CSV table of C-alpha atoms and ligand atoms in Angstrom, one decimal:
chain,number,residue,atom,x,y,z
Q,136,MET,CA,37.8,-12.2,-15.8
Q,137,LYS,CA,39.4,-13.1,-12.4
Q,138,HIS,CA,39.1,-16.5,-11.0
Q,139,ARG,CA,39.3,-16.8,-7.4
Q,140,SER,CA,39.5,-20.6,-6.8
Q,141,GLU,CA,42.3,-22.7,-8.2
Q,142,GLU,CA,39.8,-25.0,-9.8
Q,143,VAL,CA,37.9,-22.2,-11.6
Q,144,PHE,CA,41.3,-21.2,-12.8
Q,145,LEU,CA,42.1,-24.8,-14.0
Q,146,TRP,CA,38.9,-25.0,-16.0
Q,147,ALA,CA,39.4,-21.6,-17.5
Q,148,GLU,CA,42.9,-22.7,-18.3
Q,149,GLN,CA,41.4,-25.7,-20.1
Q,150,LYS,CA,39.2,-23.6,-22.2
Q,151,GLU,CA,42.2,-21.3,-23.0
Q,152,THR,CA,44.2,-24.5,-24.2
Q,153,PHE,CA,41.3,-25.6,-26.5
Q,154,ASP,CA,41.0,-22.0,-27.9
Q,155,LYS,CA,44.9,-21.9,-28.3
Q,156,GLU,CA,44.9,-25.5,-29.8
Q,157,ASN,CA,42.3,-24.4,-32.4
Q,158,ARG,CA,44.3,-21.3,-33.3
Q,159,LEU,CA,47.5,-23.1,-33.6
Q,160,ALA,CA,46.0,-26.0,-35.6
Q,161,SER,CA,44.7,-23.5,-38.2
Q,162,LYS,CA,48.0,-21.7,-38.3
Q,163,ARG,CA,49.9,-24.9,-38.8
Q,164,ILE,CA,47.5,-25.9,-41.6
Q,165,LYS,CA,47.9,-22.6,-43.4
Q,166,SER,CA,51.8,-22.7,-43.2
Q,167,TYR,CA,51.7,-26.4,-44.3
Q,168,ASN,CA,49.4,-25.5,-47.2
Q,169,LEU,CA,51.8,-22.7,-48.3
Q,170,LYS,CA,54.7,-25.3,-48.2
Q,171,VAL,CA,52.7,-27.6,-50.4
Q,172,LYS,CA,51.9,-24.8,-52.8
Q,173,LYS,CA,55.6,-23.9,-53.0
Q,174,GLY,CA,56.4,-27.5,-53.8
Q,175,GLY,CA,58.0,-28.1,-50.2
Q,176,PHE,CA,55.8,-31.1,-49.6
Q,177,THR,CA,57.4,-34.4,-49.8
Q,178,MET,CA,56.2,-36.9,-47.3
Q,179,SER,CA,52.8,-36.5,-45.7
Q,180,TYR,CA,49.7,-34.5,-45.5
Q,181,PHE,CA,49.5,-35.1,-41.9
Q,182,LYS,CA,52.8,-34.0,-40.6
Q,183,HIS,CA,51.5,-30.9,-38.8
Q,184,LEU,CA,49.4,-33.1,-36.5
Q,185,GLU,CA,51.1,-33.1,-33.0
Q,186,LEU,CA,51.2,-36.0,-30.4
Q,187,LEU,CA,48.2,-35.3,-28.1
Q,188,PRO,CA,48.1,-36.2,-24.4
Q,189,PRO,CA,46.0,-39.3,-23.4
Q,190,ASP,CA,42.5,-39.0,-22.3
Q,191,PRO,CA,42.5,-37.9,-18.7
Q,192,ILE,CA,39.9,-40.3,-17.6
Q,193,LEU,CA,39.6,-43.3,-20.0
Q,194,SER,CA,43.4,-43.8,-20.5
Q,195,LEU,CA,43.6,-44.7,-16.8
Q,196,THR,CA,41.8,-48.1,-17.5
Q,197,TRP,CA,44.6,-49.3,-19.6
Q,198,ALA,CA,47.3,-48.0,-17.4
Q,199,PHE,CA,45.7,-49.6,-14.5
Q,200,LYS,CA,45.7,-53.0,-16.1
Q,201,LYS,CA,49.4,-52.8,-16.7
Q,202,GLU,CA,50.1,-51.7,-13.1
Q,203,LYS,CA,52.4,-54.3,-11.3
Q,204,ASN,CA,51.7,-53.3,-7.6
Q,205,PRO,CA,49.8,-56.3,-6.0
Q,206,LYS,CA,47.8,-53.8,-3.8
Q,207,LYS,CA,46.7,-51.6,-6.7
Q,208,VAL,CA,43.4,-49.9,-6.5
Q,209,ASP,CA,41.2,-48.6,-9.4
Q,210,LEU,CA,39.2,-45.4,-8.3
Q,211,SER,CA,39.3,-44.0,-11.8
Q,212,VAL,CA,36.7,-44.4,-14.5
Q,213,GLY,CA,33.1,-44.0,-13.5
Q,214,ILE,CA,32.1,-47.7,-13.8
Q,215,TYR,CA,30.4,-49.4,-11.0
Q,216,HIS,CA,32.3,-52.1,-9.1
Q,217,ASN,CA,30.6,-54.6,-6.9
Q,218,VAL,CA,31.7,-55.6,-3.4
Q,219,ASN,CA,34.3,-57.7,-4.9
Q,220,LEU,CA,35.4,-54.9,-7.1
Q,221,ASP,CA,34.2,-56.7,-10.2
Q,222,LYS,CA,32.7,-54.9,-13.1
Q,223,GLU,CA,29.5,-57.0,-13.4
Q,224,ILE,CA,26.6,-57.4,-16.0
Q,225,LEU,CA,23.3,-56.8,-14.2
Q,226,LYS,CA,21.0,-59.8,-14.0
Q,227,CYS,CA,18.1,-58.2,-15.8
Q,228,VAL,CA,20.5,-57.4,-18.6
Q,229,LYS,CA,21.6,-61.0,-18.9
Q,230,LYS,CA,18.0,-62.2,-18.9
Q,231,SER,CA,17.0,-59.6,-21.5
Q,232,GLU,CA,20.0,-60.7,-23.7
Q,233,GLU,CA,18.9,-64.5,-23.4
Q,234,ALA,CA,15.4,-63.6,-24.5
Q,235,LEU,CA,16.8,-61.5,-27.4
Q,236,LEU,CA,19.0,-64.2,-28.6
Q,237,LYS,CA,15.7,-66.3,-29.3
Q,238,LEU,CA,13.5,-63.4,-30.4
Q,239,GLU,CA,15.7,-61.4,-32.8
Q,240,ILE,CA,15.2,-62.4,-36.5
Q,241,ASP,CA,17.3,-59.9,-38.2
Q,242,LYS,CA,20.1,-57.3,-37.6
Q,243,ALA,CA,18.7,-54.7,-40.0
Q,244,TYR,CA,19.1,-51.0,-39.6
Q,245,LEU,CA,17.0,-49.1,-37.0
Q,246,PRO,CA,15.3,-46.0,-38.2
Q,247,VAL,CA,17.6,-43.1,-38.3
Q,248,GLU,CA,16.3,-41.8,-34.9
Q,249,GLY,CA,16.5,-45.3,-33.4
Q,250,ASN,CA,14.2,-47.9,-31.7
Q,251,PRO,CA,10.9,-46.1,-31.2
Q,252,VAL,CA,9.9,-48.3,-28.3
Q,253,PHE,CA,13.3,-47.5,-26.5
Q,254,ILE,CA,12.9,-43.9,-27.1
Q,255,LYS,CA,9.3,-43.8,-25.6
Q,256,ASP,CA,10.5,-46.0,-22.6
Q,257,THR,CA,13.4,-43.7,-21.9
Q,258,GLU,CA,11.2,-40.6,-22.2
Q,259,ARG,CA,8.7,-42.0,-19.6
Q,260,LEU,CA,11.5,-43.0,-17.3
Q,261,LEU,CA,13.1,-39.5,-17.5
Q,262,PHE,CA,10.2,-37.4,-17.3
Q,263,GLY,CA,7.6,-39.6,-15.7
Q,264,LYS,CA,4.6,-41.0,-17.6
Q,265,ALA,CA,2.2,-38.1,-16.9
Q,266,LEU,CA,4.6,-35.4,-17.9
Q,267,ALA,CA,5.8,-37.4,-21.0
Q,268,ASP,CA,2.1,-37.5,-22.1
Q,269,GLU,CA,1.9,-33.8,-21.4
Q,270,LEU,CA,4.9,-33.0,-23.6
Q,271,GLU,CA,3.6,-35.3,-26.5
Q,272,GLY,CA,3.9,-33.5,-29.8
Q,273,ARG,CA,6.3,-30.8,-28.6
Q,274,ILE,CA,9.2,-33.4,-27.7
Q,275,ILE,CA,11.4,-35.1,-30.1
Q,276,GLY,CA,13.7,-37.9,-29.2
Q,277,ALA,CA,16.4,-40.0,-30.8
Q,278,GLN,CA,18.4,-43.0,-29.5
Q,279,ALA,CA,22.1,-42.1,-29.3
Q,280,PRO,CA,25.4,-44.0,-28.9
Q,281,GLY,CA,25.7,-43.4,-25.1
Q,282,GLY,CA,25.6,-40.2,-23.2
Q,283,THR,CA,28.4,-38.8,-25.2
Q,284,GLY,CA,26.6,-39.5,-28.5
Q,285,ALA,CA,23.6,-37.7,-27.2
Q,286,LEU,CA,25.5,-34.7,-26.0
Q,287,ARG,CA,27.2,-34.5,-29.5
Q,288,ILE,CA,24.0,-34.7,-31.4
Q,289,GLY,CA,22.5,-32.2,-29.1
Q,290,GLY,CA,25.2,-29.8,-29.5
Q,291,GLU,CA,25.3,-30.1,-33.3
Q,292,PHE,CA,21.6,-29.6,-33.4
Q,293,LEU,CA,22.0,-26.4,-31.2
Q,294,LYS,CA,24.8,-25.1,-33.3
Q,295,TYR,CA,23.0,-25.8,-36.5
Q,296,SER,CA,19.9,-24.0,-35.2
Q,297,GLY,CA,22.2,-20.9,-34.6
Q,298,LEU,CA,22.9,-21.4,-30.8
Q,299,GLU,CA,26.6,-20.8,-30.6
Q,300,ASN,CA,27.4,-20.2,-26.9
Q,301,ILE,CA,27.6,-22.8,-24.2
Q,302,VAL,CA,28.6,-22.5,-20.5
Q,303,PHE,CA,29.6,-25.4,-18.2
Q,304,PRO,CA,29.6,-25.6,-14.5
Q,305,SER,CA,33.2,-25.1,-13.1
Q,306,PRO,CA,34.4,-27.9,-12.6
Q,307,THR,CA,32.5,-30.2,-15.0
Q,308,TRP,CA,33.2,-33.6,-16.6
Q,309,ALA,CA,36.3,-33.4,-18.7
Q,310,ASN,CA,34.7,-34.4,-21.8
Q,311,HIS,CA,32.2,-31.7,-22.0
Q,312,PRO,CA,34.5,-29.1,-23.4
Q,313,THR,CA,35.9,-31.5,-25.9
Q,314,ILE,CA,32.4,-32.6,-27.2
Q,315,PHE,CA,31.1,-29.0,-27.6
Q,316,ASN,CA,34.3,-27.8,-29.0
Q,317,ARG,CA,33.9,-30.5,-31.7
Q,318,CYS,CA,30.5,-29.1,-32.3
Q,319,LYS,CA,32.1,-25.7,-33.0
Q,320,MET,CA,30.3,-24.1,-30.2
Q,321,LYS,CA,32.0,-21.4,-28.0
Q,322,ALA,CA,32.5,-22.7,-24.6
Q,323,ASP,CA,32.8,-20.9,-21.3
Q,324,PHE,CA,32.3,-21.7,-17.6
Q,325,TYR,CA,30.1,-20.5,-14.7
Q,326,PRO,CA,31.1,-20.7,-11.2
Q,327,TYR,CA,29.7,-23.8,-9.4
Q,328,TYR,CA,31.9,-25.3,-6.8
Q,329,SER,CA,34.7,-23.6,-4.8
Q,330,THR,CA,37.7,-25.7,-3.9
Q,331,GLU,CA,38.5,-23.0,-1.3
Q,332,THR,CA,35.3,-23.5,0.6
Q,333,ASN,CA,34.6,-26.9,-0.7
Q,334,SER,CA,31.0,-26.1,-1.2
Q,335,LEU,CA,28.6,-24.9,-3.9
Q,336,GLU,CA,29.0,-21.3,-5.1
Q,337,PHE,CA,25.3,-20.8,-5.6
Q,338,ASP,CA,25.1,-16.9,-5.3
Q,339,LYS,CA,28.0,-16.7,-7.8
Q,340,MET,CA,26.4,-19.1,-10.2
Q,341,ILE,CA,23.1,-17.2,-10.1
Q,342,ALA,CA,24.9,-13.9,-10.5
Q,343,HIS,CA,26.9,-15.2,-13.4
Q,344,LEU,CA,23.8,-16.8,-15.2
Q,345,LYS,CA,22.2,-13.3,-15.0
Q,346,THR,CA,25.0,-11.8,-17.0
Q,347,LEU,CA,24.7,-14.3,-19.9
Q,348,PRO,CA,23.3,-13.1,-23.2
Q,349,LYS,CA,20.0,-14.4,-24.5
Q,350,LYS,CA,20.2,-17.9,-26.3
Q,351,THR,CA,23.3,-19.0,-24.3
Q,352,VAL,CA,23.1,-22.7,-23.6
Q,353,VAL,CA,23.6,-23.7,-20.0
Q,354,LEU,CA,24.9,-27.1,-19.3
Q,355,LEU,CA,23.4,-28.6,-16.2
Q,356,HIS,CA,24.1,-31.9,-14.5
Q,357,ALA,CA,20.8,-33.4,-13.8
Q,358,CYS,CA,22.0,-35.2,-10.6
Q,359,CYS,CA,25.2,-36.7,-9.1
Q,360,HIS,CA,27.3,-33.9,-10.5
Q,361,ASN,CA,30.5,-35.2,-12.1
Q,362,PRO,CA,33.1,-34.7,-10.6
Q,363,THR,CA,32.0,-32.9,-7.4
Q,364,GLY,CA,29.0,-35.0,-6.3
Q,365,CYS,CA,27.4,-31.7,-5.3
Q,366,ASP,CA,24.0,-31.2,-6.4
Q,367,LEU,CA,21.5,-28.4,-6.5
Q,368,SER,CA,18.6,-28.5,-3.8
Q,369,LYS,CA,15.0,-28.2,-5.0
Q,370,GLU,CA,14.9,-24.5,-4.0
Q,371,GLN,CA,18.1,-23.9,-5.9
Q,372,TRP,CA,16.7,-25.6,-9.1
Q,373,ASN,CA,13.7,-23.2,-8.8
Q,374,ASP,CA,15.9,-20.3,-8.7
Q,375,VAL,CA,18.0,-21.4,-11.7
Q,376,LEU,CA,14.7,-22.0,-13.6
Q,377,ALA,CA,13.6,-18.5,-12.9
Q,378,VAL,CA,17.0,-16.9,-14.2
Q,379,VAL,CA,16.9,-19.2,-17.2
Q,380,LYS,CA,13.3,-18.2,-18.1
Q,381,LYS,CA,13.7,-14.4,-17.4
Q,382,ASN,CA,17.0,-14.2,-19.4
Q,383,GLY,CA,16.0,-16.4,-22.4
Q,384,LEU,CA,18.8,-19.1,-21.8
Q,385,VAL,CA,18.6,-22.6,-23.1
Q,386,PRO,CA,19.2,-25.4,-20.6
Q,387,PHE,CA,21.0,-28.6,-21.7
Q,388,PHE,CA,20.7,-31.3,-19.1
Q,389,ASP,CA,23.2,-34.2,-18.8
Q,390,SER,CA,21.4,-37.0,-17.1
Q,391,ALA,CA,23.7,-40.0,-16.6
Q,392,TYR,CA,23.0,-41.1,-13.0
Q,393,GLN,CA,19.2,-41.1,-12.5
Q,394,GLY,CA,18.6,-43.6,-9.7
Q,395,LEU,CA,22.1,-43.7,-8.3
Q,396,GLY,CA,22.0,-40.3,-6.3
Q,397,ASP,CA,18.7,-40.8,-4.3
Q,398,ASN,CA,16.1,-42.6,-6.3
Q,399,LEU,CA,14.5,-42.5,-9.9
Q,400,GLU,CA,12.0,-39.7,-9.0
Q,401,ASP,CA,14.1,-37.3,-6.9
Q,402,ASP,CA,17.1,-37.5,-9.2
Q,403,ALA,CA,14.9,-36.2,-12.1
Q,404,TYR,CA,13.5,-33.2,-10.1
Q,405,GLY,CA,15.5,-30.5,-12.0
Q,406,VAL,CA,14.8,-32.0,-15.4
Q,407,ARG,CA,11.1,-32.4,-14.8
Q,408,LEU,CA,10.7,-29.0,-13.2
Q,409,PHE,CA,12.2,-27.3,-16.3
Q,410,ALA,CA,10.3,-29.5,-18.6
Q,411,ARG,CA,7.0,-28.7,-17.0
Q,412,SER,CA,7.7,-24.9,-17.1
Q,413,GLY,CA,7.1,-24.7,-20.9
Q,414,ILE,CA,10.5,-23.6,-22.0
Q,415,GLU,CA,12.7,-25.1,-24.8
Q,416,MET,CA,15.5,-27.4,-23.6
Q,417,VAL,CA,17.6,-30.4,-24.5
Q,418,VAL,CA,18.3,-33.5,-22.4
Q,419,ALA,CA,21.2,-36.0,-23.1
Q,420,TYR,CA,20.5,-39.3,-21.4
Q,421,SER,CA,22.8,-42.3,-20.6
Q,422,PHE,CA,22.2,-45.8,-19.5
Q,423,SER,CA,25.9,-46.6,-19.1
Q,424,LYS,CA,25.9,-46.4,-15.3
Q,425,THR,CA,22.2,-47.3,-14.6
Q,426,LEU,CA,21.9,-50.4,-16.6
Q,427,GLY,CA,25.6,-51.1,-16.8
Q,428,LEU,CA,25.6,-50.8,-20.5
Q,429,TYR,CA,28.9,-48.9,-20.7
Q,430,GLY,CA,30.3,-50.4,-23.8
Q,431,GLU,CA,27.0,-51.0,-25.5
Q,432,ARG,CA,26.8,-47.2,-26.0
Q,433,THR,CA,23.1,-46.7,-25.0
Q,434,GLY,CA,21.6,-43.3,-24.6
Q,435,ALA,CA,19.1,-40.9,-26.0
Q,436,VAL,CA,18.7,-37.1,-26.7
Q,437,PHE,CA,15.6,-35.3,-26.2
Q,438,VAL,CA,14.6,-31.8,-27.4
Q,439,ILE,CA,11.5,-30.0,-26.1
Q,440,LEU,CA,10.2,-27.4,-28.5
Q,441,SER,CA,7.7,-24.5,-28.0
Q,442,SER,CA,5.0,-25.9,-30.4
Q,443,GLU,CA,4.1,-29.0,-32.4
Q,444,LYS,CA,4.9,-27.2,-35.6
Q,445,VAL,CA,8.3,-26.3,-34.5
Q,446,ALA,CA,9.0,-29.8,-33.1
Q,447,LYS,CA,7.9,-31.4,-36.4
Q,448,ASN,CA,10.5,-29.4,-38.4
Q,449,ALA,CA,13.1,-29.8,-35.8
Q,450,ALA,CA,12.8,-33.6,-35.9
Q,451,THR,CA,13.7,-33.7,-39.5
Q,452,ASN,CA,16.9,-31.7,-38.8
Q,453,LEU,CA,17.8,-33.8,-35.8
Q,454,LYS,CA,17.5,-36.8,-38.2
Q,455,LEU,CA,19.8,-35.3,-40.7
Q,456,ILE,CA,22.4,-34.6,-38.3
Q,457,ILE,CA,22.3,-38.3,-37.1
Q,458,ARG,CA,22.3,-39.6,-40.7
Q,459,GLY,CA,25.3,-37.5,-41.5
Q,460,ASN,CA,27.2,-38.7,-38.3
Q,461,TYR,CA,26.5,-42.6,-37.8
Q,462,SER,CA,23.5,-43.0,-40.0
Q,463,ASN,CA,21.4,-44.8,-37.4
Q,464,PRO,CA,22.3,-46.0,-33.9
Q,465,PRO,CA,23.7,-49.4,-32.8
Q,466,ARG,CA,20.6,-51.7,-32.0
Q,467,HIS,CA,21.8,-54.0,-29.0
Q,468,GLY,CA,21.7,-51.6,-26.1
Q,469,GLY,CA,18.4,-50.2,-26.9
Q,470,ALA,CA,16.9,-53.6,-27.5
Q,471,ILE,CA,18.1,-54.8,-24.0
Q,472,ALA,CA,16.6,-51.7,-22.3
Q,473,SER,CA,13.3,-51.9,-24.0
Q,474,TYR,CA,13.0,-55.6,-23.4
Q,475,ILE,CA,13.5,-54.8,-19.6
Q,476,PHE,CA,11.1,-51.9,-19.6
Q,477,ASN,CA,8.4,-54.0,-21.2
Q,478,HIS,CA,8.6,-57.0,-18.9
Q,479,PRO,CA,7.4,-56.1,-15.4
Q,480,GLU,CA,9.4,-59.0,-13.7
Q,481,LEU,CA,12.6,-57.6,-15.3
Q,482,THR,CA,11.8,-54.0,-14.7
Q,483,ASN,CA,11.3,-54.9,-11.0
Q,484,MET,CA,14.6,-56.8,-11.2
Q,485,TRP,CA,16.4,-53.8,-12.6
Q,486,LYS,CA,14.9,-51.4,-10.0
Q,487,ALA,CA,16.2,-53.8,-7.2
Q,488,GLU,CA,19.6,-53.9,-8.8
Q,489,LEU,CA,19.7,-50.2,-9.2
Q,490,SER,CA,18.7,-49.6,-5.6
Q,491,ALA,CA,21.5,-52.0,-4.5
Q,492,MET,CA,24.0,-50.1,-6.5
Q,493,GLN,CA,22.7,-46.9,-5.0
Q,494,ARG,CA,23.1,-48.4,-1.4
Q,495,ARG,CA,26.6,-49.7,-2.1
Q,496,ILE,CA,27.7,-46.3,-3.4
Q,497,THR,CA,26.2,-44.6,-0.2
Q,498,GLU,CA,27.9,-47.1,2.1
Q,499,MET,CA,31.2,-46.9,0.5
Q,500,ARG,CA,31.1,-43.1,0.6
Q,501,HIS,CA,30.2,-43.2,4.3
Q,502,LEU,CA,33.1,-45.7,4.9
Q,503,PHE,CA,35.6,-43.9,3.0
Q,504,THR,CA,34.7,-40.4,4.4
Q,505,THR,CA,34.5,-41.5,8.1
Q,506,LYS,CA,37.8,-43.2,8.0
Q,507,LEU,CA,39.4,-40.3,6.1
Q,508,ILE,CA,38.0,-37.7,8.6
Q,509,ASP,CA,39.1,-39.8,11.5
Q,510,ALA,CA,42.6,-40.3,10.2
Q,511,ALA,CA,43.3,-36.7,9.0
Q,512,LYS,CA,44.9,-34.4,11.4
Q,513,ILE,CA,45.5,-31.4,9.0
Q,514,VAL,CA,42.9,-31.6,6.1
Q,515,ASP,CA,39.3,-31.5,6.8
Q,516,TYR,CA,37.3,-33.8,4.6
Q,517,ARG,CA,33.8,-33.3,6.2
Q,518,HIS,CA,32.7,-31.6,2.9
Q,519,ILE,CA,32.7,-35.0,0.9
Q,520,GLN,CA,30.2,-36.7,3.3
Q,521,ASP,CA,26.9,-35.6,2.0
Q,522,ARG,CA,27.6,-35.8,-1.7
Q,523,LYS,CA,25.6,-37.7,-4.3
Q,524,GLY,CA,26.6,-40.5,-6.7
Q,525,MET,CA,29.7,-42.5,-7.5
Q,526,PHE,CA,32.2,-39.7,-7.0
Q,527,CYS,CA,34.1,-38.0,-4.1
Q,528,TYR,CA,35.9,-34.9,-5.0
Q,529,THR,CA,38.6,-35.2,-2.4
Q,530,GLY,CA,40.5,-31.9,-3.2
Q,531,LEU,CA,43.8,-33.8,-3.7
Q,532,ARG,CA,46.3,-32.0,-5.9
Q,533,LYS,CA,47.7,-33.2,-9.1
Q,534,GLN,CA,51.1,-34.0,-7.6
Q,535,GLN,CA,49.5,-35.9,-4.8
Q,536,VAL,CA,47.4,-38.0,-7.2
Q,537,ALA,CA,50.7,-38.7,-9.1
Q,538,ARG,CA,52.3,-39.9,-5.9
Q,539,LEU,CA,49.3,-42.2,-5.1
Q,540,LYS,CA,49.8,-43.8,-8.5
Q,541,GLU,CA,53.5,-44.1,-8.5
Q,542,GLU,CA,54.1,-45.0,-4.8
Q,543,TYR,CA,50.8,-47.0,-4.0
Q,544,GLY,CA,49.3,-48.1,-7.4
Q,545,ILE,CA,46.2,-46.1,-6.5
Q,546,TYR,CA,44.6,-44.7,-9.7
Q,547,MET,CA,42.3,-41.7,-10.1
Q,548,PRO,CA,42.0,-38.8,-12.5
Q,549,GLY,CA,44.2,-35.8,-11.9
Q,550,SER,CA,41.3,-33.8,-10.5
Q,551,GLY,CA,41.4,-35.9,-7.4
Q,552,ARG,CA,38.0,-37.5,-8.1
Q,553,VAL,CA,37.5,-40.8,-6.5
Q,554,ASN,CA,35.0,-43.5,-7.6
Q,555,VAL,CA,34.0,-44.8,-4.4
Q,556,THR,CA,32.9,-48.3,-5.9
Q,557,GLY,CA,36.6,-49.1,-6.3
Q,558,LEU,CA,36.7,-49.3,-2.5
Q,559,ASN,CA,35.5,-52.2,-0.2
Q,560,GLU,CA,36.2,-53.2,3.3
Q,561,ASP,CA,39.5,-54.9,2.4
Q,562,ASN,CA,41.2,-51.9,0.6
Q,563,VAL,CA,39.6,-48.8,2.2
Q,564,HIS,CA,42.4,-48.7,5.0
Q,565,TYR,CA,45.1,-48.9,2.4
Q,566,VAL,CA,43.7,-46.1,0.4
Q,567,VAL,CA,43.0,-43.9,3.4
Q,568,ASP,CA,46.6,-44.4,4.9
Q,569,ALA,CA,48.1,-43.6,1.4
Q,570,ILE,CA,46.0,-40.4,1.1
Q,571,ILE,CA,47.2,-39.3,4.7
Q,572,ASP,CA,50.8,-40.2,3.6
Q,573,VAL,CA,50.9,-37.9,0.6
Q,574,THR,CA,48.9,-35.1,2.1
Q,575,GLU,CA,50.0,-34.9,5.7
Q,576,LYS,CA,53.5,-36.4,5.8
Q,577,SER,CA,56.4,-34.8,3.9
B,154,LIG,C1,33.6,-40.9,-16.1
B,154,LIG,O1,33.3,-39.7,-15.9
B,154,LIG,O2,34.6,-41.4,-15.5
B,154,LIG,C2,32.7,-41.7,-17.0
B,154,LIG,O3,31.7,-40.8,-17.3
B,154,LIG,C3,33.5,-42.3,-18.1
B,154,LIG,C4,34.0,-41.3,-19.2
B,154,LIG,O4,33.7,-41.6,-20.4
B,154,LIG,O5,34.7,-40.3,-18.9
């Protein structure tokens, strides 16, 4: 397969690395077993394990903490920072926790699938109440430890059900290939965003989806595509649905930013369109960003099945997968969320706080991109203006990202993805000047 853009190449390269790692790991284990058999073993059963590189996103938090540069700027992990660049706890969350402190009478296990109130609330938020009611009986849901936990459980469920192949947009969130690789699914990529034209490669995406065999799982970012911020239009969602239906593909939505792109309704357009169409699909949902519950690991997985009978059986299989992984989910995050969703004054407080985060994201993107466009003499940054969500996909190369870190204490993942909430009026000039320095001056 030929890959035109460097980015597509990078992601294909990442898949190759995964495949190679798997092959090497089994080779190493075989030769090690042989040694053990021959009596060559002395020290450890784990000697064949190699030192792996740090996580490309999460490791930056700890590196940033140690950074000595007084002007340092954190544009790395997708965590919302307020105007003072603090990682805050939402007021509605604090109020909910205060109430829970008095109300909670035990810390007993939740059911294997989690808190039923939380699952229902999340379902209604995601699909809207009317559609959630329509899906009743055909939809199964489970609380999960964050969006990653939801993706993992969904992936294992698919693999267990006999669906082996999954494709991701190129590029995608760095953790997607890892998660589904661990589910032992075969991963590949479909064209999504070109770093040559800095735009969506929609025709190529559609053409590629048309070539996929039946039963292939297609990972779709529900909104605020991570890392590009480049989303599908309503018409494009319709076109993707037509191909998915015609070719018997299985959509798997990753929804981690509902409300942070445009609003709670528009950001769910794709998910709801597909759910209404009657096809079978999976959604992984995260409250990390939208309720700021990052470390509380609060999410959910939903599977829509073709009939009540299929759903009934499927639910028991999903439960077994959960039981075999972490038994039942952690309680606190789901309890916080369901208390908020069942107290109108707190729900309204949350909606106001969510809108405020969305506005700050939009304002910071505008500030950053206008300053960058004005300052740049060679590189054209107009493409990052009308993107959605927390991230700006700048197009910076790995070496430039490394220079920003070493020379300026500015941190972002190697992909050149910028979390715009790491910016404010005070540091935006510093960041823009540094970017111009590493991209336009020798
Ligand atoms: C991100 O993309 O930065 C976040 O979703 C955090 C993570 O787990 O990678």
